[in-house]
Amino acid sequence: MTFAQTSANATNNKKGRIVIRFLFCLFIAFILWLFNTLSNQHQDTIFVNLRYELAENKISQNKLPAQAELQVVSTGWQLLKEQFRVRSLSIDLAAYSENAQLLTNLHKNLFSADLPEDIVVNHIFPDTLNMQIENKLSATIPVKMRFKGIVENHWEIDSLYYYPDSITITGPESIVQQFAYWPTESITIYDLDSNLRGVAVLNAVSQANLTLSAAVVAYGIRVFKYTNQTYTFLLPNPMYKDRTVTIKLLCQVPSGKTAETSETDFIISLLPLGPKGMYAVKCEQFPDWVQNITVQPTFISVTSKE
């Protein structure tokens, strides 16, 4: 190895040692800066999970917040440790009367009792807890199925079942008592003359602090279409026994009921209107599934044999 090569290697080693020393000093400076920064006071936010202690027969009318934000001041070390902790707080509401308000920033000690002494709470959000406490009530109410297409298309429900047909609703007494039933979301009927099965979702709870014992109901339904039908009746002439009066009855019958519906299911009467032989034609009896009944003619005159 020549003298020039030896000299170059020594120069490179010296530069390498300088770089290493510089990086080491930079690291030490960073550590000192970090220690100094973490030792200073800083502002930060601590999140505290809230639990509320109530008697078993009591409930809040509105949903109380599940979390509180504490704006605090403390050392960086302490705030850093708080980032790895999950803090919870139980608030005993038994001491508060109905419709009372708890101003959280006037009760900072309630929220800071479990915090280290070197953490100072400056502000709490939410600043107000509206605690409308009342009796808890559970009631069983029927489920009401809702459909689209049946009324609009003049269809007929032949059979319908669903389970559960009732649910238990639990919540504040004043709110629970407002409900006589609980509806489902509307189901669109897309097929006729067949058995349809599915799951209907119960309407979402929009009122605060209500719970339902079920979220969906299973159902089965069979729907028929109304069809136009005409029936002809020969009624005795009220003045001339050897003659008859022809009456036509027009109505709508579900397609699944047409085979079992006949003239014998109807009773047509002639009601006298005066001494001149005028009679009103009236359908006095008809099956429950028949709708939109009209008779032709609606009036008759039997004053002569013609």
Coordinates of C-alpha atoms in Angstrom, one line a residue:
M1 CA 0.0 0.0 0.0
T2 CA 1.4 3.3 -1.0
F3 CA 1.7 6.3 1.2
A4 CA -1.1 8.1 -0.7
Q5 CA -3.6 5.3 -0.2
T6 CA -2.8 5.2 3.5
S7 CA -3.3 8.9 3.8
A8 CA -6.7 8.7 2.0
N9 CA -7.9 5.9 4.3
A10 CA -7.0 7.9 7.4
T11 CA -8.8 10.9 6.1
N12 CA -12.0 8.9 5.4
N13 CA -11.9 7.3 8.8
K14 CA -11.5 10.7 10.4
K15 CA -14.6 12.0 8.5
G16 CA -16.6 9.0 9.5
R17 CA -15.8 9.6 13.2
I18 CA -16.8 13.2 12.8
V19 CA -20.2 12.2 11.3
I20 CA -20.8 9.7 14.1
R21 CA -20.0 12.2 16.8
F22 CA -22.3 14.8 15.1
L23 CA -25.2 12.3 15.0
F24 CA -24.6 11.3 18.6
C25 CA -24.6 14.9 19.7
L26 CA -27.7 15.5 17.7
F27 CA -29.4 12.6 19.4
I28 CA -28.4 13.8 22.8
A29 CA -29.7 17.3 22.0
F30 CA -33.0 15.8 20.9
I31 CA -33.3 13.8 24.1
L32 CA -32.6 16.9 26.2
W33 CA -35.1 18.9 24.2
L34 CA -37.7 16.2 24.5
F35 CA -37.2 15.9 28.3
N36 CA -37.4 19.7 28.7
T37 CA -40.5 19.9 26.5
L38 CA -42.3 17.1 28.4
S39 CA -41.4 18.8 31.7
N40 CA -43.3 22.0 30.7
Q41 CA -47.0 22.6 31.1
H42 CA -49.2 21.9 28.1
Q43 CA -52.9 22.1 27.3
D44 CA -54.7 18.9 26.1
T45 CA -58.0 17.1 26.0
I46 CA -58.8 14.1 28.1
F47 CA -61.9 12.0 27.2
V48 CA -63.8 10.4 30.1
N49 CA -66.5 7.7 29.6
L50 CA -69.6 8.5 31.7
R51 CA -71.9 6.1 33.5
Y52 CA -75.0 7.2 35.3
E53 CA -76.3 5.5 38.5
L54 CA -80.1 5.4 38.8
A55 CA -82.6 3.4 40.7
E56 CA -83.9 0.4 38.7
N57 CA -87.4 2.0 38.3
K58 CA -86.0 5.3 37.1
I59 CA -84.7 6.5 33.7
S60 CA -83.7 9.7 32.0
Q61 CA -86.2 11.0 29.5
N62 CA -83.4 12.2 27.2
K63 CA -80.2 10.3 26.4
L64 CA -77.3 11.6 28.5
P65 CA -73.9 11.9 26.9
A66 CA -71.7 8.8 27.1
Q67 CA -68.5 10.8 27.2
A68 CA -67.1 14.1 28.5
E69 CA -64.2 16.1 27.2
L70 CA -62.0 17.6 29.9
Q71 CA -59.7 20.5 28.7
V72 CA -56.8 20.2 31.1
V73 CA -53.3 21.6 31.8
S74 CA -50.4 19.4 33.0
T75 CA -46.9 18.4 32.2
G76 CA -46.2 16.7 28.9
W77 CA -45.1 13.6 30.8
Q78 CA -48.5 13.3 32.5
L79 CA -50.5 14.1 29.4
L80 CA -48.5 11.5 27.5
K81 CA -49.4 8.8 30.0
E82 CA -53.0 9.8 29.8
Q83 CA -53.1 8.9 26.1
F84 CA -52.7 5.3 27.1
R85 CA -55.4 5.2 29.7
V86 CA -59.2 4.8 29.5
R87 CA -60.9 6.8 32.2
S88 CA -64.5 6.2 33.4
L89 CA -66.7 8.1 35.8
S90 CA -69.9 7.1 37.5
I91 CA -72.3 9.9 38.3
D92 CA -74.9 9.2 41.0
L93 CA -78.1 10.9 39.9
A94 CA -80.1 9.8 42.9
A95 CA -79.4 13.1 44.7
Y96 CA -80.8 15.2 41.8
S97 CA -84.5 16.0 41.5
E98 CA -86.6 15.6 38.3
N99 CA -85.9 18.1 35.5
A100 CA -82.7 19.2 37.2
Q101 CA -79.6 20.5 35.4
L102 CA -76.1 19.7 36.4
L103 CA -73.7 22.5 35.4
T104 CA -70.5 20.4 34.9
N105 CA -68.1 23.3 35.2
L106 CA -69.5 24.1 38.7
H107 CA -68.7 20.5 39.7
K108 CA -65.2 20.1 38.4
N109 CA -64.2 18.1 41.4
L110 CA -66.7 15.5 40.4
F111 CA -64.9 14.9 37.1
S112 CA -61.3 15.4 38.4
A113 CA -61.5 13.2 41.6
D114 CA -59.7 10.3 39.9
L115 CA -57.2 12.3 38.1
P116 CA -53.6 12.8 39.3
E117 CA -53.1 16.0 41.4
D118 CA -50.9 17.7 38.8
I119 CA -53.7 17.6 36.2
V120 CA -55.8 20.8 36.4
V121 CA -59.2 20.8 34.7
N122 CA -59.9 24.1 33.0
H123 CA -63.2 23.4 31.2
I124 CA -65.7 20.5 30.8
F125 CA -67.8 19.8 27.7
P126 CA -70.7 19.4 27.7
D127 CA -71.2 22.2 30.2
T128 CA -74.8 21.2 31.0
L129 CA -76.4 17.8 31.7
N130 CA -80.2 17.9 31.4
M131 CA -81.4 15.2 33.7
Q132 CA -85.2 14.7 33.2
I133 CA -85.6 11.7 35.5
E134 CA -88.9 9.9 35.6
N135 CA -90.3 6.4 36.2
K136 CA -89.3 3.6 33.8
L137 CA -92.1 1.8 32.1
S138 CA -92.3 -1.4 30.0
A139 CA -95.4 -2.1 27.9
T140 CA -96.3 -4.7 25.4
I141 CA -97.9 -3.2 22.3
P142 CA -99.0 -4.8 19.0
V143 CA -96.9 -4.6 15.8
K144 CA -98.6 -3.0 12.8
M145 CA -97.6 -4.1 9.3
R146 CA -97.5 -1.5 6.6
F147 CA -97.7 -2.3 2.9
K148 CA -97.4 -0.3 -0.4
G149 CA -99.5 -1.3 -3.4
I150 CA -102.5 -3.0 -1.8
V151 CA -104.7 0.1 -1.3
E152 CA -103.4 1.9 -4.4
N153 CA -104.1 -1.1 -6.7
H154 CA -107.4 -2.1 -4.9
W155 CA -106.0 -5.5 -4.0
E156 CA -107.2 -7.7 -1.2
I157 CA -105.2 -9.4 1.6
D158 CA -106.4 -13.0 1.7
S159 CA -104.1 -14.1 4.5
L160 CA -101.5 -12.5 6.7
Y161 CA -99.3 -13.6 9.6
Y162 CA -96.3 -12.2 11.2
Y163 CA -94.1 -13.0 14.2
P164 CA -93.7 -11.5 16.7
D165 CA -97.1 -9.8 16.6
S166 CA -96.3 -7.7 19.6
I167 CA -93.1 -6.2 21.2
T168 CA -92.1 -4.8 24.5
I169 CA -91.2 -1.1 24.6
T170 CA -89.2 0.2 27.5
G171 CA -88.4 3.9 28.4
P172 CA -89.7 6.9 30.2
E173 CA -93.3 6.5 31.3
S174 CA -94.5 9.7 29.6
I175 CA -93.1 8.6 26.3
V176 CA -94.1 4.9 26.4
Q177 CA -97.7 5.8 27.1
Q178 CA -97.9 7.7 23.7
F179 CA -97.7 4.5 21.7
A180 CA -100.7 2.2 21.0
Y181 CA -98.7 0.1 18.4
W182 CA -95.3 0.1 16.7
P183 CA -95.3 0.1 12.8
T184 CA -92.9 -1.6 10.4
E185 CA -91.3 0.1 7.5
S186 CA -93.5 -0.1 4.4
I187 CA -93.2 -3.3 2.4
T188 CA -93.9 -3.1 -1.4
I189 CA -96.1 -5.9 -2.7
Y190 CA -94.8 -6.9 -6.1
D191 CA -96.6 -10.2 -6.8
L192 CA -100.2 -11.3 -6.7
D193 CA -102.0 -14.7 -6.1
S194 CA -98.9 -16.1 -4.4
N195 CA -97.6 -16.5 -0.9
L196 CA -95.0 -13.9 -0.2
R197 CA -92.6 -14.3 2.8
G198 CA -90.0 -12.0 4.1
V199 CA -88.7 -9.9 7.0
A200 CA -90.0 -6.5 7.9
V201 CA -87.9 -4.0 9.8
L202 CA -89.5 -2.2 12.6
N203 CA -89.5 1.6 12.5
A204 CA -86.4 3.1 14.0
V205 CA -86.6 4.6 17.4
S206 CA -86.6 8.4 17.0
Q207 CA -87.5 9.3 20.6
A208 CA -84.7 9.4 23.1
N209 CA -84.0 6.6 25.5
L210 CA -86.5 4.0 24.2
T211 CA -85.6 0.4 23.6
L212 CA -87.5 -2.3 21.7
S213 CA -87.5 -6.0 22.4
A214 CA -87.2 -6.8 18.7
A215 CA -85.8 -5.1 15.5
V216 CA -87.6 -7.1 12.8
V217 CA -90.6 -9.4 12.3
A218 CA -91.0 -12.3 9.9
Y219 CA -94.2 -12.3 7.8
G220 CA -96.2 -14.2 5.2
I221 CA -98.9 -12.6 3.1
R222 CA -101.1 -13.7 0.2
V223 CA -102.7 -10.9 -1.9
F224 CA -105.5 -11.1 -4.5
K225 CA -106.4 -8.6 -7.2
Y226 CA -110.0 -7.3 -7.3
T227 CA -111.9 -8.3 -10.5
N228 CA -115.0 -6.8 -12.0
Q229 CA -118.0 -9.1 -11.7
T230 CA -121.7 -8.8 -12.8
Y231 CA -124.6 -10.8 -11.2
T232 CA -128.2 -10.9 -12.5
F233 CA -131.2 -11.1 -10.3
L234 CA -134.9 -11.8 -11.2
L235 CA -137.0 -10.2 -8.5
P236 CA -140.8 -10.6 -8.2
N237 CA -142.7 -7.7 -9.5
P238 CA -144.3 -6.1 -6.4
M239 CA -147.5 -5.2 -8.2
Y240 CA -147.9 -8.0 -10.7
K241 CA -147.0 -11.4 -9.3
D242 CA -146.8 -13.1 -12.7
R243 CA -144.0 -10.8 -13.8
T244 CA -140.4 -10.3 -12.7
V245 CA -138.0 -7.4 -12.5
T246 CA -134.4 -7.8 -13.8
I247 CA -131.7 -6.2 -11.7
K248 CA -128.0 -6.3 -12.4
L249 CA -125.4 -6.0 -9.7
L250 CA -121.9 -4.8 -10.6
C251 CA -119.1 -5.2 -8.0
Q252 CA -115.4 -6.0 -7.4
V253 CA -114.5 -9.4 -6.0
P254 CA -110.9 -10.7 -5.2
S255 CA -109.7 -13.1 -7.8
G256 CA -109.3 -15.8 -5.1
K257 CA -113.0 -15.4 -4.1
T258 CA -114.7 -15.4 -7.5
A259 CA -115.3 -19.1 -7.6
E260 CA -117.1 -19.1 -4.2
T261 CA -119.1 -15.9 -4.8
S262 CA -122.6 -16.2 -6.4
E263 CA -126.0 -14.6 -6.5
T264 CA -127.1 -16.4 -3.3
D265 CA -124.6 -14.3 -1.3
F266 CA -126.5 -11.2 -2.0
I267 CA -129.9 -9.9 -1.0
I268 CA -131.6 -7.3 -3.3
S269 CA -134.6 -5.5 -2.1
L270 CA -137.2 -3.1 -3.6
L271 CA -138.0 -0.3 -1.3
P272 CA -141.3 1.7 -2.0
L273 CA -140.8 5.4 -2.4
G274 CA -144.4 6.5 -2.7
P275 CA -147.9 5.5 -3.8
K276 CA -147.2 5.8 -7.5
G277 CA -145.3 2.5 -8.0
M278 CA -141.7 3.9 -7.6
Y279 CA -139.2 1.6 -5.9
A280 CA -135.6 2.0 -5.0
V281 CA -133.3 -0.9 -5.6
K282 CA -130.9 -1.7 -2.7
C283 CA -128.4 -4.4 -2.0
E284 CA -129.0 -5.1 1.7
Q285 CA -126.6 -8.1 2.1
F286 CA -123.3 -9.0 0.5
P287 CA -120.1 -10.8 1.4
D288 CA -117.4 -9.0 3.4
W289 CA -114.8 -9.3 0.6
V290 CA -117.0 -7.6 -2.0
Q291 CA -116.6 -3.9 -2.7
N292 CA -117.7 -1.0 -5.0
I293 CA -121.3 -2.4 -5.4
T294 CA -123.7 -0.7 -7.7
V295 CA -127.1 -1.9 -8.9
Q296 CA -128.7 -1.2 -12.3
P297 CA -131.3 0.3 -12.4
T298 CA -131.3 2.1 -9.1
F299 CA -135.0 2.9 -9.4
I300 CA -137.9 1.1 -11.1
S301 CA -141.5 2.0 -11.8
V302 CA -144.2 -0.7 -11.9
T303 CA -147.2 1.5 -12.4
S304 CA -148.3 -0.4 -15.5
K305 CA -148.0 -3.8 -17.2
E306 CA -145.9 -2.5 -20.0

